[in-house]
Coordinates of C-alpha atoms in Angstrom, one line a residue:
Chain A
X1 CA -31.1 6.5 -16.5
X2 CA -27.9 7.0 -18.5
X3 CA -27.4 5.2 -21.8
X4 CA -24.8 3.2 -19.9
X5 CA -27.8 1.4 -17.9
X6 CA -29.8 0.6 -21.0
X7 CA -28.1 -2.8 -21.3
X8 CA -26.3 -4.9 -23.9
X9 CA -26.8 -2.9 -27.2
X10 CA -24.4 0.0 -25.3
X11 CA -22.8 2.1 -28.2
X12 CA -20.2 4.8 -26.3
X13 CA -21.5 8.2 -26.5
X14 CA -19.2 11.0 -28.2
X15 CA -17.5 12.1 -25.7
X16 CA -19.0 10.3 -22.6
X17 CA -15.5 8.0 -21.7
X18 CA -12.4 6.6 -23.5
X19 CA -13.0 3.0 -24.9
X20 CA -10.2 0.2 -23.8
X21 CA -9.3 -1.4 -27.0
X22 CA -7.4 -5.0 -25.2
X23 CA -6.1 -6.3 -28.8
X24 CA -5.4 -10.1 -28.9
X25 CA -5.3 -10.2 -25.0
X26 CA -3.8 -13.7 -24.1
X27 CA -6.0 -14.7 -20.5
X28 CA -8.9 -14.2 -19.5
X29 CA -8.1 -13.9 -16.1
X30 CA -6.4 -10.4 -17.6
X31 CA -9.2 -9.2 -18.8
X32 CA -11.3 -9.2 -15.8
X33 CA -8.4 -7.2 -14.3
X34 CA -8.6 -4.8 -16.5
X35 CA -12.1 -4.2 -15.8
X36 CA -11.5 -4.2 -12.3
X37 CA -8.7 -1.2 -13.4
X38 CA -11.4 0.6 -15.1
X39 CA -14.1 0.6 -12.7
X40 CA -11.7 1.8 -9.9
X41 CA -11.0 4.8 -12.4
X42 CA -14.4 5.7 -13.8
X43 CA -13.8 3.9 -17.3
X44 CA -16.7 1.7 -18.7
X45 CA -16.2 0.7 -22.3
X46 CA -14.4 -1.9 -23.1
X47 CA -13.6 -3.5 -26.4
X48 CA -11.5 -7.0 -27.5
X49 CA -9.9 -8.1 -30.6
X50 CA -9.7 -11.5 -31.1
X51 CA -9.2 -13.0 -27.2
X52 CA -7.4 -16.1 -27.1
X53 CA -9.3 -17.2 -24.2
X54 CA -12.5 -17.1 -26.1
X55 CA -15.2 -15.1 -25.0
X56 CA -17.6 -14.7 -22.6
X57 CA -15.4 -16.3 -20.0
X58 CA -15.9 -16.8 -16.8
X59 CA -12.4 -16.7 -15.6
X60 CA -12.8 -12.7 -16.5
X61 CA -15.9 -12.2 -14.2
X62 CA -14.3 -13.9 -11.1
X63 CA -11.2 -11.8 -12.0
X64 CA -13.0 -8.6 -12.0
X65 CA -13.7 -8.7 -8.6
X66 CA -17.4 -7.3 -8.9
X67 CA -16.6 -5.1 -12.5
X68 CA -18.8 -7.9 -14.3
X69 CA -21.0 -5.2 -16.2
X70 CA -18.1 -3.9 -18.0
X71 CA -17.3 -7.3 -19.2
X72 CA -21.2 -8.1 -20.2
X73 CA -20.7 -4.7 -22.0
X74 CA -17.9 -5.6 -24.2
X75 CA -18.0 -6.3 -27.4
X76 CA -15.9 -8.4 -30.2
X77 CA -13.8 -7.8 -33.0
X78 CA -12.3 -9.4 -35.8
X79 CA -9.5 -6.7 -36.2
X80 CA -8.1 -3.2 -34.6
X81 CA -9.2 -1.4 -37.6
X82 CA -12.9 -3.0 -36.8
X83 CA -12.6 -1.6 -32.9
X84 CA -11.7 1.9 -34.0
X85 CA -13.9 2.4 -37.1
X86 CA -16.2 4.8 -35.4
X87 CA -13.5 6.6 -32.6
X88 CA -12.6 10.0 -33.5
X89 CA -9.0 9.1 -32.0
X90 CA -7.4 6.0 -31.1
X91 CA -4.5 6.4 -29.0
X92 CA -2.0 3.6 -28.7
X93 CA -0.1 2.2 -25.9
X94 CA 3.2 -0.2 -25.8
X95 CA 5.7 -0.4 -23.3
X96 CA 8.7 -1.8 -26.7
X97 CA 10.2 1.1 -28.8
X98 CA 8.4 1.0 -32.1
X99 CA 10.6 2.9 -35.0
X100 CA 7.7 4.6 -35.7
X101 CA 7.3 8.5 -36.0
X102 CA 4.1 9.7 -33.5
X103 CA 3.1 12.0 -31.2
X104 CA 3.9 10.9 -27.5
X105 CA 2.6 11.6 -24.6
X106 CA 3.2 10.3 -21.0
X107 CA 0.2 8.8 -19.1
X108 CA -1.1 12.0 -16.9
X109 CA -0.5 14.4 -20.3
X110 CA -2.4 11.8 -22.6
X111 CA -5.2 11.2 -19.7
X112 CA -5.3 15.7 -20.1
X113 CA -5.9 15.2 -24.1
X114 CA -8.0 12.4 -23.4
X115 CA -10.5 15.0 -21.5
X116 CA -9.9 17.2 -24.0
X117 CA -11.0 15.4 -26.6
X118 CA -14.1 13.8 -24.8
X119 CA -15.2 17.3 -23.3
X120 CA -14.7 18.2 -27.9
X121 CA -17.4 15.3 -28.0
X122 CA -15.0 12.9 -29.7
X123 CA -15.2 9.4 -29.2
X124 CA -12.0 8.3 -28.2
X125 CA -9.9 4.5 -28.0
X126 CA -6.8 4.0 -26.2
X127 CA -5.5 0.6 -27.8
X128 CA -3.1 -2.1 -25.4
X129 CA -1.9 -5.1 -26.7
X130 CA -0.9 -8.6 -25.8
X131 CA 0.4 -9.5 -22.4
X132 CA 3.9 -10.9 -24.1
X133 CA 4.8 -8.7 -27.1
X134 CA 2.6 -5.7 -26.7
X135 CA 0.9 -4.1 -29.6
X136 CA 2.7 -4.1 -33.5
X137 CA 4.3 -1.3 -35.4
X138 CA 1.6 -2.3 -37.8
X139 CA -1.6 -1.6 -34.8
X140 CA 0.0 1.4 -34.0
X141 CA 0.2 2.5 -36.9
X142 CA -3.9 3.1 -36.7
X143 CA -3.3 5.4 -33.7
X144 CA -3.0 9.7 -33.6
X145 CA -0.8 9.4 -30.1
X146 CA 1.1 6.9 -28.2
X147 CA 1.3 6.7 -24.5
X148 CA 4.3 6.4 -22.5
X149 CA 4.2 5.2 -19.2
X150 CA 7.8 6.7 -17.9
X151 CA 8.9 4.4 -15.1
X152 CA 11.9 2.6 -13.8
X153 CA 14.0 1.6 -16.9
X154 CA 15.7 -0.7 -14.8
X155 CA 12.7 -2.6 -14.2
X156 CA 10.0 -1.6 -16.8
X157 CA 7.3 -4.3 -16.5
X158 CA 4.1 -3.2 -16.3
X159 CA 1.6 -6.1 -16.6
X160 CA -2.0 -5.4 -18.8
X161 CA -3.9 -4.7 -15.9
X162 CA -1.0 -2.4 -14.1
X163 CA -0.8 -0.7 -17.4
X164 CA -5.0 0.3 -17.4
X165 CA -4.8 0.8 -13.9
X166 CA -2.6 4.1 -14.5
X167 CA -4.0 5.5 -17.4
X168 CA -7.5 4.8 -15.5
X169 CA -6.1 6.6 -12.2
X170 CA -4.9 9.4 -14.9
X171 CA -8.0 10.2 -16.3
X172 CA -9.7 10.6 -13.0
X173 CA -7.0 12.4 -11.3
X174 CA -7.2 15.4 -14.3
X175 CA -10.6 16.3 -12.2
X176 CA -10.3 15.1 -9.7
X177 CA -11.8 17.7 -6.7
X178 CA -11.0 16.5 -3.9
X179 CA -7.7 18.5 -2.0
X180 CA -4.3 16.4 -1.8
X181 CA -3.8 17.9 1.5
X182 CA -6.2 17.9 4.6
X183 CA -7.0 17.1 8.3
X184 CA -9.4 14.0 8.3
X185 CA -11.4 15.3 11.4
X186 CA -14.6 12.7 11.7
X187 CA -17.0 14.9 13.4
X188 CA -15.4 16.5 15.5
X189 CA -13.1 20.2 14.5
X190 CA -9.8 21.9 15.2
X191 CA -9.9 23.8 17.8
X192 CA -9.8 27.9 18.2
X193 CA -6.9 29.5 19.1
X194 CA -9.0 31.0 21.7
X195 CA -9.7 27.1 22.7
X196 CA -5.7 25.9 22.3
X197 CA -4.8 29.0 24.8
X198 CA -7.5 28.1 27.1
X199 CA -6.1 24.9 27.5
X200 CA -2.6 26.3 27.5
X201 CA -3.4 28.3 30.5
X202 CA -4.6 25.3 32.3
X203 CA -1.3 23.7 31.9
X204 CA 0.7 26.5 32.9
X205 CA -1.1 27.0 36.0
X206 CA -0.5 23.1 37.2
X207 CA 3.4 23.3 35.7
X208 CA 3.9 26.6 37.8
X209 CA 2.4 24.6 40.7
X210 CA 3.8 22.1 40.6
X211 CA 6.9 24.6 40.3
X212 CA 8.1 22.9 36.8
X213 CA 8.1 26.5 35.2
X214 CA 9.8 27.5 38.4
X215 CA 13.2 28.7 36.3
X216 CA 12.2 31.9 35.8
X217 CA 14.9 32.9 33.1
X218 CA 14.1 29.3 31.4
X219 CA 10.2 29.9 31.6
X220 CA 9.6 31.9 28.2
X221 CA 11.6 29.8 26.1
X222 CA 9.8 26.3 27.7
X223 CA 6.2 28.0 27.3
X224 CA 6.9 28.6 24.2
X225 CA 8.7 25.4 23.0
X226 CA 5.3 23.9 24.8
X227 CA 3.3 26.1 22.4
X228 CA 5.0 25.4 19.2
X229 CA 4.5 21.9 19.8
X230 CA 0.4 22.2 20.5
X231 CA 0.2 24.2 17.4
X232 CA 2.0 21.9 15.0
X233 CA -0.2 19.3 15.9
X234 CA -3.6 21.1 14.5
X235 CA -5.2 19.7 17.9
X236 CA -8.9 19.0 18.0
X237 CA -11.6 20.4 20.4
X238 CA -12.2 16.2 21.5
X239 CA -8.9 16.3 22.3
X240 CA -8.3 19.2 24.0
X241 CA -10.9 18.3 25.9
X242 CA -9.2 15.1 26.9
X243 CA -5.9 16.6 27.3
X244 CA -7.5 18.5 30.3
X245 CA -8.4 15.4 31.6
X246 CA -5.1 14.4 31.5
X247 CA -3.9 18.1 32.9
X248 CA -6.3 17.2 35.7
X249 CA -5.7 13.8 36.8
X250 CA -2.0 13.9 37.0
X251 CA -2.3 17.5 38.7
X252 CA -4.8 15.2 41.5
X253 CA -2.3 12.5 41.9
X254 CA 0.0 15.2 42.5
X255 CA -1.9 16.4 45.3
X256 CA -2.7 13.5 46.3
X257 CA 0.4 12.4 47.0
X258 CA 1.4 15.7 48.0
X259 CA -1.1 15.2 50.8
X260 CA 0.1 12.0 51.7
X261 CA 3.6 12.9 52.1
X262 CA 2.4 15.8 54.2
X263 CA 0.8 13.1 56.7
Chain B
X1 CA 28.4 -0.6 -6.1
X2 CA 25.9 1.0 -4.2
X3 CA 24.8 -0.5 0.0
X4 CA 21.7 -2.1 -1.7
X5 CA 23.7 -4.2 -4.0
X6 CA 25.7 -6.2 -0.4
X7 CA 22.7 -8.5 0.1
X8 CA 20.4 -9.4 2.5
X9 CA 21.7 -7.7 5.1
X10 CA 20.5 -4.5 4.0
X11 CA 19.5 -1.7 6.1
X12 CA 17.6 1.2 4.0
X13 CA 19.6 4.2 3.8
X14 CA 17.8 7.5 5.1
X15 CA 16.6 9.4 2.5
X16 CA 17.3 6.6 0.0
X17 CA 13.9 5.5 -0.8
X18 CA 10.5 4.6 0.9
X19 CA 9.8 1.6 2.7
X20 CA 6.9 -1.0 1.8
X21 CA 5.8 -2.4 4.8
X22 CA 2.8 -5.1 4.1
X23 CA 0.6 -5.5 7.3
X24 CA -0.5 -9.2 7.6
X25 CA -0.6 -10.0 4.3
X26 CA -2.8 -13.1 2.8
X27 CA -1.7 -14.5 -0.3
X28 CA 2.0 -14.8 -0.8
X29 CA 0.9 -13.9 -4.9
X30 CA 0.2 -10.3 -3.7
X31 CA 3.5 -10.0 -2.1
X32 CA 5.3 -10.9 -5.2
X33 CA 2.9 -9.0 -7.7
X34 CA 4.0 -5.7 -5.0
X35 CA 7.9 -6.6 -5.4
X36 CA 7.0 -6.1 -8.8
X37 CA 4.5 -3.0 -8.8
X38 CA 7.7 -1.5 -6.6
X39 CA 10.5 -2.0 -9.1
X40 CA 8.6 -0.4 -11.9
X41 CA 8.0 2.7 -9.3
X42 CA 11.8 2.2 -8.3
X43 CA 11.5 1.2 -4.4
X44 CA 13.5 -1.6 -2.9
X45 CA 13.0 -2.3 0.2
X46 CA 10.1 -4.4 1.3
X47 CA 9.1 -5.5 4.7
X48 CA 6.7 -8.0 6.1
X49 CA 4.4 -8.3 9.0
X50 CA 3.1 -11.8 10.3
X51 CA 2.3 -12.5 6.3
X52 CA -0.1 -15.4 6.9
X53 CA 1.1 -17.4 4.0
X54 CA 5.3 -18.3 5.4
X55 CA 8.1 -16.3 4.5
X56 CA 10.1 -17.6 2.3
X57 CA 7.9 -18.5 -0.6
X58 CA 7.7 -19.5 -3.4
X59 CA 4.8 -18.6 -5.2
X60 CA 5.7 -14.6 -4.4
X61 CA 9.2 -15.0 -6.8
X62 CA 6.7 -16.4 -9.5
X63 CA 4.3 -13.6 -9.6
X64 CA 7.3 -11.1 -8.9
X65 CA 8.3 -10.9 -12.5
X66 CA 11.8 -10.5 -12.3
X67 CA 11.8 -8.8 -8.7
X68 CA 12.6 -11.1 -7.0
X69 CA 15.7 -9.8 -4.9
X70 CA 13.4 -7.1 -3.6
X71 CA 11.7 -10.7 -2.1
X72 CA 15.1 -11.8 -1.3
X73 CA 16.1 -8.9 1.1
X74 CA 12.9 -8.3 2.1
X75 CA 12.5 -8.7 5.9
X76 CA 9.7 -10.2 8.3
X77 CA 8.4 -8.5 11.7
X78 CA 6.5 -9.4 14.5
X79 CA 4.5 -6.1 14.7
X80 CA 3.9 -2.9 13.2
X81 CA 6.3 -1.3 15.8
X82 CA 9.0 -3.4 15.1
X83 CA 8.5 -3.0 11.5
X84 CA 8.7 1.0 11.6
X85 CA 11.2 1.4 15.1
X86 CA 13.6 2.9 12.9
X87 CA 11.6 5.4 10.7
X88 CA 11.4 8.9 11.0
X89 CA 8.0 8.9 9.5
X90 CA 5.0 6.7 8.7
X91 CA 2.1 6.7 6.3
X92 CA -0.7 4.6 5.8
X93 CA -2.6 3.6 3.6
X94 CA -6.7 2.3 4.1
X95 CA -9.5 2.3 1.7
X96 CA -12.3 2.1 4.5
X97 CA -13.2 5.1 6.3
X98 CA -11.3 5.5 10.1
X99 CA -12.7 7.0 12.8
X100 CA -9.2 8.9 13.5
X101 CA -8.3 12.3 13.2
X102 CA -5.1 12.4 11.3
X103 CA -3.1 14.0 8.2
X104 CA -4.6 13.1 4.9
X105 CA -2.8 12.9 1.7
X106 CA -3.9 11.7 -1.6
X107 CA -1.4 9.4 -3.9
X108 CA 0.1 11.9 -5.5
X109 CA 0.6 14.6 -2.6
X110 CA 1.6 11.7 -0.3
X111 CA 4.8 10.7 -3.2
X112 CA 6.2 14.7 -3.0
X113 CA 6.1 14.7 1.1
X114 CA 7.6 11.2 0.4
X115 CA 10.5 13.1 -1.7
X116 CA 10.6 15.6 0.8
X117 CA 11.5 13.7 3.9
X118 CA 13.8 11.4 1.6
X119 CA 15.5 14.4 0.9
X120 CA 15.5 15.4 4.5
X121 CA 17.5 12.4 5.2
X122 CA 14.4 10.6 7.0
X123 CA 13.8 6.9 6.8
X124 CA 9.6 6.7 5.5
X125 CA 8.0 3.9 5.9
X126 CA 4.5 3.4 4.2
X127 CA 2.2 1.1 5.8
X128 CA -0.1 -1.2 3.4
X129 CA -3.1 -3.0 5.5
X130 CA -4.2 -7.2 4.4
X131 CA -6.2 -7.7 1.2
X132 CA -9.3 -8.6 3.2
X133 CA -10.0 -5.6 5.7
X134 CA -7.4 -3.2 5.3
X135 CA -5.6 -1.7 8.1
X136 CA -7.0 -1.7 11.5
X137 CA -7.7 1.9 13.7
X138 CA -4.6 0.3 16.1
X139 CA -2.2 0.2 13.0
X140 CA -3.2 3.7 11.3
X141 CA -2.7 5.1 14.9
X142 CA 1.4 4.3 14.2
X143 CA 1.2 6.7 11.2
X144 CA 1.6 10.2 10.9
X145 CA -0.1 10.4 7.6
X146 CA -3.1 8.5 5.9
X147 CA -2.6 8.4 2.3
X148 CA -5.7 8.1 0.4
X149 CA -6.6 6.9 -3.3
X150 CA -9.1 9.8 -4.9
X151 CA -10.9 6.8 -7.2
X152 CA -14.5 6.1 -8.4
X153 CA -16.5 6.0 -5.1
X154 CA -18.7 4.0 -6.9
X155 CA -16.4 1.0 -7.7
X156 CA -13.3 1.3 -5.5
X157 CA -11.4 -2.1 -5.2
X158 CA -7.8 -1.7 -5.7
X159 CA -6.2 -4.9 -5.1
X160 CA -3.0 -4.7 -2.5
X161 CA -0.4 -4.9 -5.8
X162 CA -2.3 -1.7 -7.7
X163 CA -2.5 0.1 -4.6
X164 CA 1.4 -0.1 -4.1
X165 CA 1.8 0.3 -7.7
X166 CA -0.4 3.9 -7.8
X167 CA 2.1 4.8 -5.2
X168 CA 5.3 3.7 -6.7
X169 CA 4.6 5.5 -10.4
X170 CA 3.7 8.3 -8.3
X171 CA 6.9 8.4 -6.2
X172 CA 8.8 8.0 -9.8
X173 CA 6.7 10.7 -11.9
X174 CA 7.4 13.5 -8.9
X175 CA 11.0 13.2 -10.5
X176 CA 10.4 12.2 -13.7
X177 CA 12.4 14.1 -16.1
X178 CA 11.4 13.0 -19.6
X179 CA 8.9 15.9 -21.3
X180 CA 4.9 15.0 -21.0
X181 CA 4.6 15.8 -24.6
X182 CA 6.8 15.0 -27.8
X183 CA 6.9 13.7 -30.8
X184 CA 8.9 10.2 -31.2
X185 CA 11.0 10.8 -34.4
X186 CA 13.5 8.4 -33.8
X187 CA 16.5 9.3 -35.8
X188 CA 15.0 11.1 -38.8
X189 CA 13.7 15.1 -37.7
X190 CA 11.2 17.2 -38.1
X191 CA 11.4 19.1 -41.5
X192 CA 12.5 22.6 -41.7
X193 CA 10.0 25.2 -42.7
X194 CA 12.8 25.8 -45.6
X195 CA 11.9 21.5 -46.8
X196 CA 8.2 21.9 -46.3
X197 CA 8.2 24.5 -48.7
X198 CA 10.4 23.3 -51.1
X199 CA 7.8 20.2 -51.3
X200 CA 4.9 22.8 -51.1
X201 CA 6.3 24.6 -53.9
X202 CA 6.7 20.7 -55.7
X203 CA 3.2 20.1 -55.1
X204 CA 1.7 23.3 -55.9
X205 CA 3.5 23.2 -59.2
X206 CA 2.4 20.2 -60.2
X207 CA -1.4 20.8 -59.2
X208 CA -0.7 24.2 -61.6
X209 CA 0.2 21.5 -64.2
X210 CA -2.7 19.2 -64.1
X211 CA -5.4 22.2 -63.3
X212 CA -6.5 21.2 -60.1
X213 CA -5.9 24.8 -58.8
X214 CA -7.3 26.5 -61.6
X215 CA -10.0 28.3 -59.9
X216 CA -7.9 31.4 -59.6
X217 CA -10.4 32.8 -57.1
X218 CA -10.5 29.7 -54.9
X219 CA -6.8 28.7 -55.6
X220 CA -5.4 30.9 -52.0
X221 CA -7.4 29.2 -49.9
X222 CA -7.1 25.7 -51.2
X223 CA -3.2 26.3 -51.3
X224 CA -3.7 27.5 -47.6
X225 CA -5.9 24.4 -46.4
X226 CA -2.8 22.4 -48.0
X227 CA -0.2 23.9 -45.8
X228 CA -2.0 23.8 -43.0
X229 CA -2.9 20.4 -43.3
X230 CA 1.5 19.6 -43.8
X231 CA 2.1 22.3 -41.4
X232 CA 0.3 20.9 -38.4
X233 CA 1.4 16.9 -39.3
X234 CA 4.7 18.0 -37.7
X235 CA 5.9 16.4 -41.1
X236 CA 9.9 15.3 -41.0
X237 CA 12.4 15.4 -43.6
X238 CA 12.2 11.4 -44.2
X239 CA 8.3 11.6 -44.7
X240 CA 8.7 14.8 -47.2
X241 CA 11.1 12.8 -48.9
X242 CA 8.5 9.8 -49.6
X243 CA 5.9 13.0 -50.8
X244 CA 7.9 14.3 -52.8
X245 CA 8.5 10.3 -54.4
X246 CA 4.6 10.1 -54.4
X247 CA 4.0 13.9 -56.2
X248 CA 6.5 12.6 -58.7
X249 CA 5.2 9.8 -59.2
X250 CA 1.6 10.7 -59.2
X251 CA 2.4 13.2 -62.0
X252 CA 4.5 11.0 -64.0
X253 CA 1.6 8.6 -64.4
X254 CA -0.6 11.7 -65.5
X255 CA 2.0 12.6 -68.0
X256 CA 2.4 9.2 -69.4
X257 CA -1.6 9.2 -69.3
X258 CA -1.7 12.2 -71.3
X259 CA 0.8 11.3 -73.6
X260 CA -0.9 8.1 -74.4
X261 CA -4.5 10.0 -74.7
X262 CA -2.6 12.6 -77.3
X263 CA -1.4 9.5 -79.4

C-alpha cells in the first residue's frame, strides 16, 4: 500500500508527483475540474489557497467526475508562501505577461524538468491562479520557472481546468511507453507475405478466368497496381480469410450465371 | 482577408486546417466549451451531427468564451457520411476499446500526420464520438485512423472539450516556433561576463575590507562558491545594478558603524 492510500494525513513524498498549487481559485465547480485534469494525467496532490467557494464543497466532488480522493486529499492555506514552504521548487504558471525576469519554459519542456526534478527526489509545486486575473507578479515572484503554454495568440484562453489538463497530459506524455504509431489488431494478426500472395494467387486465377487479366501487355502493370494496393493496407489473416470468401462467391455467381446463359 | 473571414458560407480550404466534427453531441455547453478548446489550438471549422440539444443555441456561445464565430459557421449534418463526403481523410477518436482493426495514433502522432495531409492539400476531418458512450464500431468504421489519448489507465475521463483541446495544443505545438526553454528578461539582458565581474570584483573588495575573506587558505574557494552562485542566476545588467546599490550600501552602514564604534 502506497503512502497515497494511507488516507487524510497524506504529506507528498520527495519526489513521488508535482503538487497543484490552485491559489485563490474562484468556483468550486473549477476545482473539481482540475482534479478530474489530474487524475486523467497521473497527478494526485493538490493544494488551495484561500478558495472563495469555501471548502470542502460539494460542487467540486460532483465536478470531478469520480477524482473525489484528490479533493478529500487536499489541503488549505492561508497564503502561497504557506503552500510552498516545504517544495524544493515551485514553478509558476500565468497565461498575462508579468515584467518579471524568470526562467521559462513551455509546458512539455517544464513537464521534462518536472521529471527531472522528482526522479532528484525534490518535491516540487506548480502554482495557477485565479480563473479572472491569473496569478500576481508578487505570487510569482515565489517561483524558480514559469510555464508557458504557447498557443493561439489570437485566441489565448485557456480556462483553469484546460490549463492543468495540459501540464497533466505533459507530465505523462515525458514517459509515456506506449508507440504513437501502430496497427490496433484485436486478436487477430497481419498476415505473412507468404499468406497475402496465397491469396493473391487466388484472385489472379478467377480474374484470368474470368479473362479480366486477359490484356496481356496490360496484365503486369494491373497485378501489380492490385498488389500495391493489398500491401498498403497491412491486411489481416481474418480478413484475408474473408476476402477469399468474397474471391469465391462472386467467382460462383459467375459461373452460375455462366451456366445459365449456357442453357 | 482570408476565405474564412466571408461568413457562414464557408467551405474549409484543403490543407487549411482540420475539421472538428462532433458525433451526436449532448449538451450544447460541450459544444461551446470545444469552439473554445479549438481556437486556443487554432482550428476553425466545426461541424455537427444530429447534436441532441438544437442547433442554434444559446448556451454553447456562453460557454464558448469568445469563440463564438467558430459556433456561427459551424454546420449541422444528418450523418457521419454526410459530415466527412468531402474529406480526404478521417480520424477518430474513442476512449473505449473497439473491436476493429485499424490505424492507431496517439495525440501527438495523430497532430503531425494531421500537418502532413494539410500540407498535402487534403481536407482531414477528425471525428469526436457523444459525451456518454463515445463513438460507435459503425462510426470508427468511416475513419482511416483511431487516435488515441496515452492517459492514466487508472482514471481516464476526459470530458468531450479536453479531449478536443489535447488535440488542438497538439496540432499547434507540431509548429510551434517559440524556444522550449528561455529566460523572460523583458527589456533589461543578461549581464556580460565583463559586468559580473566588475560587481564580483566590487564585492570581493569589500568582503577584503570588512575581513570576511580573511582566511587566506579558505578565501579561493569561498570566492569560487560566490561566482558560481552569480554565475548560474543567469544574473542581468538591471539586477547587478541593484547589487552593486546593496554592496554599497551594506558597506557604507559598516563604515558609518565603524566610525561611530572608533569615536
Amino acid at each position: 500500500m502506497s503512502k497515497r492510500d494511507e488516507g487524510a494525513d497524506l504529506h507528498p513524498i520527495p519526489g513521488e508527483s508535482p503538487i497543484i498549487v490552485l491559489v485563490e481559485p474562484q468556483m468550486a465547480d473549477n476545482i473539481g475540474m482540475v482534479a478530474r485534469a489530474m487524475a486523467n494525467g497521473g497527478l494526485f496532490h493538490l493544494r488551495l489557497v484561500k478558495p472563495r467557494d469555501g471548502w470542502p464543497n460539494e460542487r467540486a466532488i460532483i465536478t470531478s467526475s469520480g477524482a473525489h480522493r484528490i479533493l478529500e486529499q487536499a489541503t488549505v492555506h492561508d497564503s502561497v508562501d504557506d503552500a510552498v514552504a516545504d517544495c524544493h521548487r515551485v514553478f509558476a504558471t500565468c497565461p498575462r505577461p508579468r515584467h518579471i525576469v524568470i526562467n521559462t519554459r513551455n509546458a512539455r519542456a517544464a513537464a521534462e524538468d518536472l521529471r527531472t526534478a522528482n526522479a532528484a527526489g525534490q518535491r516540487v509545486a506548480v502554482l495557477f491562479g485565479p480563473e479572472r486575473n491569473g496569478l500576481t507578479a508578487e505570487d510569482i515572484a515565489r517561483a524558480d520557472t514559469l510555464v508557458k503554454y504557447p498557443l493561439n495568440p489570437a485566441h489565448n484562453s485557456l480556462n483553469l481546468a484546460q490549463a492543468v489538463m495540459i501540464l497533466a497530459y505533459e507530465w505523462w506524455m515525458v514517459e509515456e511507453p506506449s508507440p504513437p504509431r501502430a496497427l490496433q489488431t484485436h486478436g487477430t494478426h497481419v498476415a505473412t507475405k507468404g499468406e497475402l500472395d496465397n491469396f493473391m494467387g487466388h484472385l489472379l486465377d478467377e480474374l484470368d478466368a474470368c479473362a479480366f487479366l486477359r490484356n496481356e501487355a496490360k496484365r503486369p502493370g494491373m497485378v501489380r497496381n492490385l498488389r500495391h494496393w493489398f500491401e498498403r493496407g497491412e491486411v489481416t489473416e481474418q480478413e484475408l480469410r474473408t476476402l477469399h470468401g468474397v474471391v469465391a462467391e462472386l467467382s460462383r455467381g459467375r459461373m452460375i450465371r455462366g451456366r445459365k446463359e449456357r442453357e
